[in-house]
Coordinates of C-alpha atoms and ligand atoms in Angstrom, one line a residue:
M256 CA 109.7 -6.8 -137.8
R257 CA 108.2 -8.5 -134.8
V258 CA 104.9 -5.9 -134.9
L259 CA 104.8 -7.1 -138.9
V260 CA 105.0 -11.0 -137.8
L261 CA 102.4 -10.2 -135.1
S262 CA 100.2 -8.6 -137.4
L263 CA 100.7 -11.0 -139.8
L264 CA 99.5 -13.9 -137.6
L265 CA 97.2 -11.7 -136.3
I266 CA 95.5 -11.5 -140.3
L267 CA 96.1 -15.0 -140.8
S268 CA 94.0 -16.2 -137.2
Y269 CA 91.1 -13.7 -138.3
S270 CA 91.1 -15.2 -141.6
C271 CA 91.4 -18.8 -140.4
K272 CA 88.8 -18.8 -138.4
T273 CA 85.7 -16.9 -140.9
E274 CA 87.1 -19.7 -143.0
T275 CA 86.1 -22.1 -140.4
T276 CA 82.7 -20.6 -139.0
K277 CA 81.5 -19.7 -142.7
P278 CA 79.1 -22.3 -143.0
P279 CA 79.8 -25.0 -146.3
V280 CA 78.0 -23.5 -149.1
K281 CA 76.3 -26.8 -150.2
A282 CA 74.8 -27.0 -153.6
P283 CA 71.6 -27.8 -153.7
I284 CA 70.4 -31.7 -154.2
R285 CA 67.9 -31.9 -156.7
G286 CA 65.9 -35.7 -157.6
L287 CA 64.4 -35.7 -161.2
I288 CA 63.9 -33.2 -163.2
A289 CA 60.9 -33.8 -165.7
N290 CA 59.1 -31.0 -168.4
K291 CA 55.5 -33.1 -168.4
A292 CA 54.9 -35.7 -166.5
M293 CA 55.9 -37.7 -163.6
V294 CA 55.6 -40.9 -161.7
V295 CA 57.6 -41.5 -158.1
S296 CA 57.0 -44.5 -156.1
A297 CA 59.0 -47.4 -154.3
R298 CA 59.6 -49.6 -157.5
A299 CA 61.8 -48.2 -160.6
E300 CA 58.9 -51.0 -162.8
A301 CA 55.9 -49.6 -161.6
S302 CA 57.0 -45.7 -162.2
K303 CA 58.6 -47.0 -166.0
I304 CA 55.2 -48.4 -166.3
G305 CA 53.0 -45.6 -164.9
K306 CA 55.2 -43.3 -167.5
E307 CA 54.7 -45.2 -170.6
I308 CA 51.2 -45.3 -170.0
M309 CA 51.3 -41.4 -170.0
L310 CA 53.9 -41.6 -172.9
K311 CA 51.0 -43.5 -174.8
G312 CA 48.3 -40.5 -174.2
G313 CA 46.8 -41.7 -170.9
N314 CA 46.1 -39.5 -167.8
A315 CA 47.2 -39.7 -164.0
F316 CA 44.3 -41.6 -163.4
D317 CA 45.4 -44.2 -166.2
A318 CA 48.7 -44.3 -164.9
M319 CA 47.6 -44.7 -161.4
V320 CA 46.0 -48.4 -162.2
A321 CA 48.7 -49.7 -164.0
T322 CA 51.3 -48.4 -161.1
E323 CA 49.2 -49.9 -158.5
M324 CA 48.9 -53.4 -160.1
A325 CA 53.0 -53.2 -160.7
L326 CA 53.4 -52.4 -157.5
A327 CA 51.8 -55.4 -156.5
V328 CA 54.0 -57.6 -158.5
A329 CA 57.3 -56.0 -158.3
Y330 CA 56.7 -54.4 -154.1
P331 CA 55.0 -57.5 -152.6
Y332 CA 56.1 -56.0 -149.1
A333 CA 53.1 -53.7 -149.3
G334 CA 51.5 -53.1 -153.3
N335 CA 48.5 -55.1 -153.3
L336 CA 45.4 -56.6 -154.5
G337 CA 44.4 -58.0 -151.1
G338 CA 44.3 -54.7 -149.4
G339 CA 43.5 -50.8 -149.6
G340 CA 44.6 -47.8 -149.7
F341 CA 43.0 -44.0 -150.8
M342 CA 43.4 -41.2 -153.5
V343 CA 43.5 -37.8 -153.3
Y344 CA 43.7 -35.8 -157.0
R345 CA 43.5 -32.6 -158.3
M346 CA 42.4 -31.8 -162.0
A347 CA 43.9 -29.9 -164.6
N348 CA 40.7 -27.2 -163.9
G349 CA 41.4 -27.7 -159.9
D350 CA 38.8 -29.7 -159.1
I351 CA 39.3 -31.9 -156.6
G352 CA 38.6 -35.2 -154.9
A353 CA 39.1 -38.3 -152.8
L354 CA 38.6 -42.1 -152.9
D355 CA 38.5 -44.4 -149.9
Y356 CA 39.6 -48.0 -150.8
R357 CA 40.2 -48.5 -147.3
E358 CA 39.3 -52.4 -146.7
K359 CA 36.1 -53.3 -143.9
A360 CA 35.8 -55.4 -141.2
P361 CA 34.2 -58.5 -142.3
L362 CA 29.9 -59.2 -141.5
A363 CA 31.0 -61.7 -139.2
A364 CA 33.2 -59.2 -136.9
S365 CA 32.4 -57.9 -133.8
K366 CA 33.4 -55.0 -131.0
D367 CA 35.7 -58.5 -128.3
M368 CA 36.5 -60.6 -131.7
Y369 CA 40.6 -59.9 -130.9
L370 CA 40.3 -60.1 -126.8
D371 CA 41.6 -63.3 -124.4
E372 CA 39.2 -64.4 -121.8
N373 CA 39.9 -62.0 -119.4
G374 CA 38.9 -59.4 -122.1
D375 CA 42.9 -58.3 -123.1
P376 CA 43.6 -58.1 -126.9
I377 CA 45.3 -61.3 -128.2
P378 CA 47.4 -59.1 -131.0
E379 CA 48.5 -62.0 -133.3
K380 CA 44.7 -62.5 -133.6
S381 CA 44.6 -59.2 -135.4
Q382 CA 48.1 -59.0 -137.1
L383 CA 48.8 -62.4 -138.2
G384 CA 47.0 -65.0 -140.6
S385 CA 43.2 -65.4 -141.5
L386 CA 41.9 -63.6 -139.0
A387 CA 43.4 -60.2 -139.3
V388 CA 41.9 -59.8 -142.9
G389 CA 39.8 -57.2 -144.0
V390 CA 37.6 -57.1 -146.5
P391 CA 40.2 -55.5 -149.5
G392 CA 39.3 -52.6 -151.3
T393 CA 42.4 -52.1 -154.5
I394 CA 40.3 -53.9 -157.0
A395 CA 37.5 -52.0 -156.5
G396 CA 39.7 -48.9 -156.4
I397 CA 41.2 -49.0 -159.4
F398 CA 38.0 -50.1 -161.1
E399 CA 36.1 -46.5 -159.9
V400 CA 38.7 -44.3 -160.8
H401 CA 39.1 -46.1 -163.7
E402 CA 35.2 -45.8 -164.4
K403 CA 35.2 -42.0 -163.8
F404 CA 38.9 -40.5 -165.2
G405 CA 40.7 -43.7 -167.3
T406 CA 40.8 -42.7 -170.9
L407 CA 42.9 -45.8 -172.1
P408 CA 41.2 -49.4 -171.9
I409 CA 41.9 -51.8 -169.0
K410 CA 43.6 -53.9 -171.2
E411 CA 46.2 -51.6 -172.5
L412 CA 46.6 -50.1 -168.7
L413 CA 47.6 -54.0 -167.3
S414 CA 48.8 -55.7 -170.1
P415 CA 52.4 -54.5 -169.4
V416 CA 51.7 -55.3 -165.3
V417 CA 51.2 -59.4 -166.4
D418 CA 54.4 -59.1 -168.7
L419 CA 56.2 -57.7 -165.4
A420 CA 54.6 -60.7 -163.7
K421 CA 55.6 -63.1 -166.4
K422 CA 58.9 -62.0 -167.2
G423 CA 60.0 -61.1 -163.3
F424 CA 61.1 -58.1 -161.8
V425 CA 65.2 -58.6 -160.4
V426 CA 65.2 -58.5 -156.3
T427 CA 67.2 -55.7 -154.5
E428 CA 69.4 -55.8 -151.6
K429 CA 66.7 -54.5 -149.6
Q430 CA 64.3 -57.1 -150.3
E431 CA 66.3 -60.1 -150.1
K432 CA 66.6 -58.7 -146.6
R433 CA 63.1 -58.7 -145.9
F434 CA 62.5 -61.9 -147.2
Q435 CA 64.9 -63.0 -144.7
H436 CA 63.7 -61.4 -142.0
Y437 CA 60.0 -62.3 -142.0
K438 CA 60.4 -66.1 -142.8
D439 CA 59.4 -67.7 -139.9
L440 CA 56.5 -65.3 -139.8
F441 CA 55.7 -66.7 -143.5
L442 CA 56.1 -70.2 -141.8
K443 CA 53.8 -69.8 -139.7
V444 CA 50.7 -69.0 -141.2
N445 CA 51.3 -70.3 -145.2
T446 CA 50.9 -74.5 -145.5
D447 CA 52.4 -74.5 -148.8
T448 CA 56.2 -72.6 -149.2
I449 CA 55.3 -70.3 -151.0
P450 CA 57.5 -68.2 -153.8
I451 CA 59.1 -65.1 -151.5
L452 CA 60.6 -68.5 -149.4
R453 CA 62.2 -70.4 -151.9
G454 CA 66.2 -68.7 -151.7
Y455 CA 65.9 -65.7 -153.8
T456 CA 68.3 -63.7 -153.3
A457 CA 69.6 -60.1 -154.3
N458 CA 69.6 -60.0 -158.2
D459 CA 67.3 -62.9 -158.9
T460 CA 64.3 -62.5 -161.0
L461 CA 60.9 -63.3 -159.7
K462 CA 58.5 -64.4 -161.9
N463 CA 54.9 -64.3 -160.6
E464 CA 52.1 -66.6 -163.2
A465 CA 49.5 -67.2 -160.8
L466 CA 49.6 -63.4 -160.2
A467 CA 49.6 -62.6 -164.4
S468 CA 46.4 -65.3 -164.9
T469 CA 44.4 -63.1 -161.7
L470 CA 45.6 -60.1 -163.6
E471 CA 44.3 -61.4 -167.0
R472 CA 41.0 -63.0 -165.7
I473 CA 40.6 -59.3 -164.4
I474 CA 41.0 -57.5 -167.5
E475 CA 38.6 -60.1 -169.4
N476 CA 35.6 -59.4 -166.7
G477 CA 36.2 -56.4 -164.8
K478 CA 36.2 -56.0 -160.8
D479 CA 33.2 -58.7 -160.8
E480 CA 36.1 -61.5 -161.4
F481 CA 37.5 -60.2 -157.7
Y482 CA 34.3 -59.7 -155.9
K483 CA 31.6 -62.3 -157.4
G484 CA 34.1 -64.6 -160.2
E485 CA 36.3 -67.4 -159.9
T486 CA 39.1 -65.1 -158.3
A487 CA 36.8 -64.0 -155.4
K488 CA 35.4 -68.2 -155.0
K489 CA 39.2 -69.0 -154.8
L490 CA 39.8 -66.7 -152.6
V491 CA 37.0 -67.5 -150.1
A492 CA 37.7 -71.0 -149.4
F493 CA 41.3 -70.3 -149.1
I494 CA 40.4 -67.6 -146.3
R495 CA 38.3 -70.1 -144.8
N496 CA 40.1 -72.9 -145.3
H497 CA 43.0 -70.5 -142.9
G498 CA 40.4 -70.8 -140.3
G499 CA 39.5 -67.1 -142.1
I500 CA 35.6 -65.1 -141.7
I501 CA 35.4 -63.9 -145.0
T502 CA 32.2 -64.8 -147.5
M503 CA 31.3 -64.5 -150.8
N504 CA 28.7 -61.8 -149.5
D505 CA 31.6 -60.0 -148.2
L506 CA 33.2 -59.5 -151.2
K507 CA 29.8 -58.8 -153.3
K508 CA 29.1 -55.9 -150.9
Y509 CA 32.1 -54.6 -150.6
K510 CA 32.2 -50.9 -152.7
A511 CA 35.2 -48.4 -152.8
K512 CA 33.5 -44.4 -151.9
W513 CA 34.3 -41.3 -153.2
R514 CA 35.1 -39.3 -150.5
K515 CA 35.3 -35.0 -149.5
P516 CA 38.9 -34.4 -148.9
V517 CA 39.9 -32.3 -146.3
E518 CA 41.3 -28.7 -147.1
F519 CA 42.5 -26.1 -145.3
K520 CA 45.2 -23.3 -145.6
Y521 CA 48.7 -22.9 -144.5
K522 CA 50.1 -19.9 -144.7
D523 CA 50.5 -19.2 -148.9
L524 CA 49.5 -23.0 -149.2
K525 CA 46.6 -24.6 -149.7
V526 CA 46.2 -28.4 -148.6
I527 CA 44.2 -31.1 -149.8
S528 CA 43.9 -34.2 -147.8
M529 CA 42.6 -37.7 -146.9
S530 CA 39.7 -37.2 -145.4
P531 CA 38.1 -39.7 -142.6
P532 CA 38.6 -43.1 -142.4
S533 CA 41.8 -41.8 -142.2
S534 CA 43.4 -39.4 -139.7
G535 CA 45.7 -38.3 -142.0
G536 CA 44.2 -34.9 -143.5
I537 CA 42.4 -33.8 -140.0
C538 CA 45.2 -34.2 -138.4
L539 CA 47.8 -32.7 -140.6
A540 CA 45.2 -30.3 -140.4
Q541 CA 45.3 -29.2 -136.6
I542 CA 49.2 -29.9 -136.8
M543 CA 49.8 -27.3 -139.5
K544 CA 47.1 -24.7 -137.8
M545 CA 48.7 -24.9 -134.4
I546 CA 52.4 -24.5 -135.6
E547 CA 51.1 -21.3 -138.3
P548 CA 51.8 -18.9 -135.6
H549 CA 55.5 -19.6 -134.8
D550 CA 58.1 -18.5 -137.4
L551 CA 59.9 -21.9 -138.2
T552 CA 62.1 -20.3 -140.5
S553 CA 63.7 -18.2 -138.2
F554 CA 63.7 -21.2 -135.6
G555 CA 65.7 -23.2 -138.3
H556 CA 65.3 -26.6 -139.7
N557 CA 65.5 -29.3 -136.4
S558 CA 66.0 -26.8 -134.0
L559 CA 65.1 -27.0 -130.6
K560 CA 62.3 -24.4 -130.9
T561 CA 61.2 -26.2 -134.5
I562 CA 61.1 -29.5 -132.7
Q563 CA 59.3 -28.0 -129.3
V564 CA 56.4 -26.7 -131.5
I565 CA 55.6 -29.6 -134.0
T566 CA 56.1 -32.3 -131.1
E567 CA 53.4 -29.5 -128.8
A568 CA 51.3 -29.6 -132.3
E569 CA 51.2 -33.6 -132.2
R570 CA 50.7 -34.6 -129.2
R571 CA 47.6 -32.6 -129.2
A572 CA 46.1 -34.1 -132.5
Y573 CA 46.8 -37.5 -131.8
A574 CA 45.1 -36.7 -128.6
D575 CA 42.2 -35.5 -130.1
R576 CA 42.7 -38.7 -133.0
S577 CA 42.5 -41.4 -130.5
F578 CA 39.1 -40.0 -129.4
Y579 CA 37.5 -38.5 -132.2
L580 CA 38.4 -39.8 -135.0
G581 CA 37.2 -43.3 -137.1
D582 CA 35.1 -44.2 -140.1
P583 CA 32.1 -41.3 -141.1
D584 CA 29.6 -44.5 -142.1
F585 CA 29.6 -45.5 -138.2
V586 CA 30.8 -42.4 -135.9
K587 CA 29.6 -38.3 -136.3
I588 CA 32.8 -36.6 -136.5
P589 CA 33.0 -32.9 -135.4
I590 CA 35.6 -32.2 -138.5
D591 CA 34.7 -28.5 -138.4
T592 CA 35.4 -27.4 -134.7
L593 CA 38.2 -30.3 -135.0
I594 CA 39.9 -28.4 -137.2
D595 CA 38.5 -24.9 -136.3
N596 CA 41.5 -22.2 -135.9
S597 CA 39.8 -20.6 -132.0
Y598 CA 39.9 -24.2 -130.8
L599 CA 43.6 -25.3 -132.1
K600 CA 44.2 -21.8 -130.4
G601 CA 42.6 -23.0 -127.6
R602 CA 44.8 -26.9 -127.5
M603 CA 48.1 -24.7 -127.7
D604 CA 47.4 -22.8 -124.7
S605 CA 49.0 -24.5 -122.1
F606 CA 52.4 -24.8 -124.5
S607 CA 55.4 -23.6 -123.1
F608 CA 59.2 -23.6 -124.5
D609 CA 60.4 -23.8 -121.1
K610 CA 59.2 -27.0 -120.7
A611 CA 57.3 -29.6 -122.2
T612 CA 54.3 -30.8 -121.2
L613 CA 53.4 -34.4 -120.3
S614 CA 51.1 -36.5 -122.3
S615 CA 49.1 -37.3 -119.3
E616 CA 48.1 -34.1 -118.7
I617 CA 46.7 -33.4 -122.3
D618 CA 43.7 -35.4 -123.5
Y619 CA 41.4 -35.0 -125.7
G620 CA 39.4 -31.4 -126.1
Q621 CA 36.5 -30.9 -125.2
I622 CA 34.0 -30.3 -128.2
P623 CA 31.0 -28.3 -126.9
G624 CA 27.4 -30.4 -128.3
Y625 CA 29.6 -32.8 -129.6
E626 CA 27.4 -35.9 -128.4
S627 CA 29.1 -38.5 -128.5
E628 CA 55.8 -51.4 -141.3
E629 CA 53.8 -51.9 -144.9
T630 CA 52.5 -49.9 -147.1
T631 CA 53.6 -47.4 -149.6
H632 CA 52.9 -44.2 -151.6
Y633 CA 52.6 -42.9 -155.1
S634 CA 52.8 -39.5 -156.7
I635 CA 51.5 -38.9 -160.2
V636 CA 51.0 -35.8 -162.8
D637 CA 50.2 -36.1 -166.1
S638 CA 51.3 -33.6 -169.1
F639 CA 47.4 -32.6 -169.3
G640 CA 48.4 -30.9 -165.3
N641 CA 45.8 -33.5 -163.0
A642 CA 47.7 -34.5 -160.3
I643 CA 46.9 -37.5 -157.9
S644 CA 48.9 -39.0 -154.6
V645 CA 47.8 -42.3 -153.8
T646 CA 48.8 -44.3 -150.3
T647 CA 48.3 -48.4 -150.6
T648 CA 48.9 -50.7 -148.1
L649 CA 48.6 -54.3 -146.5
N650 CA 49.3 -52.9 -143.3
G651 CA 52.2 -54.6 -141.5
A652 CA 55.1 -55.8 -144.0
Y653 CA 52.9 -58.4 -146.3
G654 CA 49.9 -57.9 -144.4
S655 CA 48.9 -60.9 -142.5
K656 CA 51.8 -62.7 -143.9
L657 CA 49.2 -65.1 -145.7
Y658 CA 49.7 -65.6 -149.2
V659 CA 47.4 -67.1 -151.6
D660 CA 49.2 -68.9 -153.6
E661 CA 47.1 -69.8 -156.1
L662 CA 46.6 -66.3 -157.0
G663 CA 49.9 -65.1 -156.4
F664 CA 49.5 -61.9 -153.6
F665 CA 49.1 -61.5 -149.8
L666 CA 46.3 -60.7 -147.6
N667 CA 46.5 -57.6 -145.0
N668 CA 46.5 -57.7 -141.4
E669 CA 44.2 -54.2 -141.6
M670 CA 41.8 -55.5 -138.2
D671 CA 44.8 -54.3 -136.4
D672 CA 44.1 -50.9 -137.1
F673 CA 40.9 -51.0 -135.5
S674 CA 41.1 -50.5 -131.5
A675 CA 40.4 -53.9 -130.7
K676 CA 40.0 -52.4 -127.1
P677 CA 39.8 -48.7 -125.7
G678 CA 42.9 -47.7 -124.6
T679 CA 45.0 -50.6 -125.7
P680 CA 47.3 -49.6 -128.2
N681 CA 47.8 -51.8 -131.9
M682 CA 51.1 -52.8 -133.5
F683 CA 51.9 -48.8 -134.3
G684 CA 51.7 -48.0 -130.6
L685 CA 48.3 -46.1 -131.6
I686 CA 45.5 -46.3 -128.6
G687 CA 42.0 -45.9 -130.0
A688 CA 38.5 -45.6 -128.2
E689 CA 34.7 -46.0 -128.8
A690 CA 35.0 -44.3 -132.4
N691 CA 37.4 -46.8 -133.7
A692 CA 35.8 -50.5 -132.2
I693 CA 35.5 -52.8 -134.1
A694 CA 31.7 -53.2 -136.0
P695 CA 30.8 -55.2 -139.2
E696 CA 31.4 -53.5 -142.5
K697 CA 32.9 -50.8 -140.5
R698 CA 36.3 -49.5 -142.0
M699 CA 39.1 -49.3 -139.9
L700 CA 40.5 -46.2 -138.9
S701 CA 43.9 -44.9 -141.1
S702 CA 46.8 -42.5 -140.7
M703 CA 47.3 -42.3 -144.5
T704 CA 48.1 -39.2 -145.8
P705 CA 48.5 -38.6 -149.3
T706 CA 48.6 -35.1 -150.2
I707 CA 48.4 -32.4 -152.5
V708 CA 49.2 -28.7 -152.1
E709 CA 48.3 -25.5 -154.1
K710 CA 49.9 -22.6 -153.9
N711 CA 48.9 -19.9 -155.7
D712 CA 45.8 -21.5 -156.4
K713 CA 47.8 -23.4 -158.8
F714 CA 49.2 -27.3 -157.9
W715 CA 52.5 -27.1 -156.2
M716 CA 53.2 -30.5 -154.5
S717 CA 51.9 -34.3 -154.3
V718 CA 53.2 -35.5 -151.3
G719 CA 52.8 -39.3 -149.3
T720 CA 54.8 -42.3 -147.9
P721 CA 53.9 -45.4 -145.5
G722 CA 55.2 -45.4 -141.8
G723 CA 51.6 -46.3 -139.7
S724 CA 51.6 -43.7 -137.4
T725 CA 54.6 -41.9 -138.3
I726 CA 52.9 -41.2 -142.0
I727 CA 51.1 -37.7 -140.9
T728 CA 54.1 -35.9 -138.9
S729 CA 56.4 -37.3 -142.3
V730 CA 54.1 -35.7 -144.9
L731 CA 54.2 -32.6 -142.2
Q732 CA 58.0 -32.3 -142.3
T733 CA 58.5 -33.1 -145.9
I734 CA 55.5 -30.0 -146.6
L735 CA 57.7 -27.6 -144.2
N736 CA 60.9 -28.3 -145.6
V737 CA 60.1 -26.8 -149.0
E738 CA 57.9 -23.9 -147.9
E739 CA 60.1 -22.8 -144.8
F740 CA 63.2 -24.3 -144.6
E741 CA 63.8 -24.0 -149.0
M742 CA 64.6 -27.3 -149.5
T743 CA 64.8 -29.1 -152.9
M744 CA 62.3 -32.3 -153.0
Q745 CA 64.9 -34.4 -152.7
E746 CA 66.8 -32.8 -150.4
A747 CA 63.3 -32.8 -148.2
V748 CA 62.7 -35.9 -148.2
N749 CA 65.6 -37.0 -147.2
A750 CA 66.0 -35.2 -144.3
P751 CA 65.8 -36.7 -141.0
R752 CA 62.8 -37.1 -139.2
F753 CA 61.4 -37.1 -135.4
H754 CA 57.6 -38.0 -134.4
H755 CA 55.5 -37.8 -131.2
Q756 CA 52.1 -39.3 -131.1
W757 CA 51.3 -38.5 -127.9
L758 CA 51.1 -41.9 -126.2
P759 CA 53.7 -43.4 -125.8
D760 CA 54.9 -40.1 -124.5
V761 CA 57.9 -40.7 -126.3
V762 CA 59.7 -38.2 -129.3
V763 CA 61.1 -40.6 -131.6
F764 CA 64.5 -39.8 -134.2
E765 CA 65.8 -41.2 -136.7
P766 CA 69.6 -43.0 -135.2
N767 CA 72.3 -40.9 -135.5
S768 CA 70.7 -38.2 -137.9
F769 CA 70.1 -35.9 -135.2
D770 CA 73.2 -33.5 -133.2
K771 CA 73.8 -35.0 -129.3
T772 CA 73.7 -31.7 -127.8
L773 CA 70.6 -30.5 -129.1
L774 CA 68.8 -34.0 -128.2
Q775 CA 69.9 -33.5 -124.5
Q776 CA 68.5 -29.7 -124.4
L777 CA 65.6 -31.6 -124.9
Q778 CA 65.9 -34.2 -122.5
S779 CA 66.6 -31.3 -119.7
K780 CA 63.5 -29.7 -121.3
G781 CA 61.5 -32.8 -120.3
Y782 CA 60.9 -34.4 -123.7
N783 CA 61.6 -38.4 -123.3
I784 CA 63.9 -39.1 -126.2
N785 CA 64.2 -42.6 -128.6
E786 CA 67.0 -42.6 -130.6
E787 CA 67.8 -46.4 -130.1
E788 CA 64.8 -48.0 -132.0
S789 CA 66.4 -48.4 -135.3
R790 CA 63.3 -47.7 -137.3
I791 CA 62.9 -44.9 -140.2
I792 CA 60.2 -43.0 -140.1
G793 CA 58.5 -42.5 -143.1
K794 CA 59.7 -43.0 -146.8
V795 CA 58.5 -40.1 -148.0
D796 CA 57.7 -39.3 -152.4
G797 CA 56.9 -36.3 -154.2
I798 CA 56.8 -34.2 -156.9
L799 CA 57.1 -30.7 -156.6
A800 CA 56.0 -28.2 -159.4
L801 CA 58.8 -25.5 -160.2
P802 CA 58.7 -22.0 -160.9
D803 CA 59.5 -22.7 -164.8
G804 CA 56.8 -25.0 -165.0
T805 CA 58.8 -28.7 -164.9
L806 CA 58.5 -31.0 -162.2
E807 CA 61.1 -32.2 -159.2
G808 CA 60.8 -36.0 -157.9
G809 CA 61.7 -36.8 -154.4
A810 CA 62.0 -40.5 -153.9
D811 CA 63.3 -41.0 -150.9
K812 CA 66.9 -42.3 -149.9
R813 CA 65.8 -44.8 -147.4
G814 CA 63.9 -46.9 -149.8
D815 CA 64.5 -48.5 -153.7
D816 CA 62.4 -45.3 -154.5
T817 CA 62.9 -44.1 -157.7
A818 CA 61.1 -41.2 -160.1
D819 CA 60.5 -41.2 -163.5
G820 CA 59.1 -39.0 -166.5
F821 CA 59.3 -37.8 -169.4
Ligands
DON964 O1 46.3 -46.8 -142.6 C1 47.1 -47.2 -141.7 O2 47.1 -46.1 -141.2 C2 48.1 -48.1 -141.6 N1 47.4 -49.4 -141.7 C3 49.5 -47.8 -142.7 C4 50.3 -48.9 -142.2 C5 51.7 -48.8 -143.0 O3 52.1 -47.7 -142.9 C6 52.8 -49.6 -142.9 N2 53.8 -48.7 -142.6 N3 54.9 -49.1 -142.6

């Protein structure tokens, strides 16, 4: 009897043990599935307007024009007429390209314009108010897209946006909090009481008649309305009244530019991403190629070894970024060498799993013969098989905080993306050098990384995010989450993220998302950990083509982001 009881207990304890140690089988969390076409953006209204354009027969480019403007209405935090952005596309036939509608420094800008008499940067000057504003590129961007690829008339694309501005959008809880958070800064730079300050709370409807009128004039007169017409005159008068330096000539001279995207292979993927003046594509290529020799899948998602390899690759890529990258129309960038396999292999020679490389030991790589919080992303796929990936921004939240009341929109503070002084960090802590110094008509270096990925020569993923310097590393982790760790698109965008950018020499982790023992292990290997800073790392939106031909949307849980499709 005793033996029987004992063996029963043994069996019981064994079976209990196996019960508790078995990893729980979790059902995959999937985002919205659509059969033909999809938009994923920061606001439900914008995704819906883009989807409806495609339901009417418009393509992804038509939907881009409408979505971009709808975000300017419903997501003034980053959606804009007063900012700029980048688009990467892949046509159904495999043709690829990129559009640069990044802001430019005004003609009257100068290298030392943000330095005090001791030669030290005055951050407020490049971040807040009229001197922080770069010449806006967004309207030139949407018209360039429309001229090259649009199929429906501008009026048909923008009328739903005018209606949205007139009828208003419903303020979300997150928006209410942001309105409150930035209140003092709005008051500091705006002489008039701007609409956002009129005490809106969650579930209120915010209408923007001024923006509706601006858009109506743009429908009527095209892009010249913004760069030469009544809107241009009002804009310049407003900026100059507020002490800014942008002139009619600056607006008249602004042009969006088609660029050749950065292309590279990672295992069975072909990644197509934004070229300079964004650092996104080059840094992403460098990081992915430096980690490619390591078997991340066997290390595991967010495991010690995976974090080490990614962090060390990021450290080296951001060091190169700070020295080599800037506006390609002004500086020579050794792109081919920077993303060359043997160069990158050499960069990782000093890496060891035993201990962290210190950033102070890492400089930019030697290239022989070489001379010299806010943005928004959306992805669209249409029923014809075209895919686009767009990241657009005012730079900081609500840009310079300067609101053109009469025209209904905020102006960017993109000038802060320049390096005001070599070696001094900007608002994202990024260090720059001569390559990203201020010069009239130059575009400031960006981290925006709108990206499209192919698998077996077919469209596989469109992805991107806001997040300043963390954009590149968030896009990276999202692609790896699906490719290496078999996550769904929705799981991939929701998964906890970390970030390293060479300087400061700190690995930032999303708070309360990583195991404490893991963080201690990293610390003992010499990594400086920062988990306290409660900022989020990226707010990724993406679309994934599933093997059965349907599309899965990944709308980041960190925001009000929404997928819509049919
Ligand atoms: O172009 C850039 O890299 C920055 N202006 C992006 C700013 C941004 O993502 C802010 N969002 N959190």
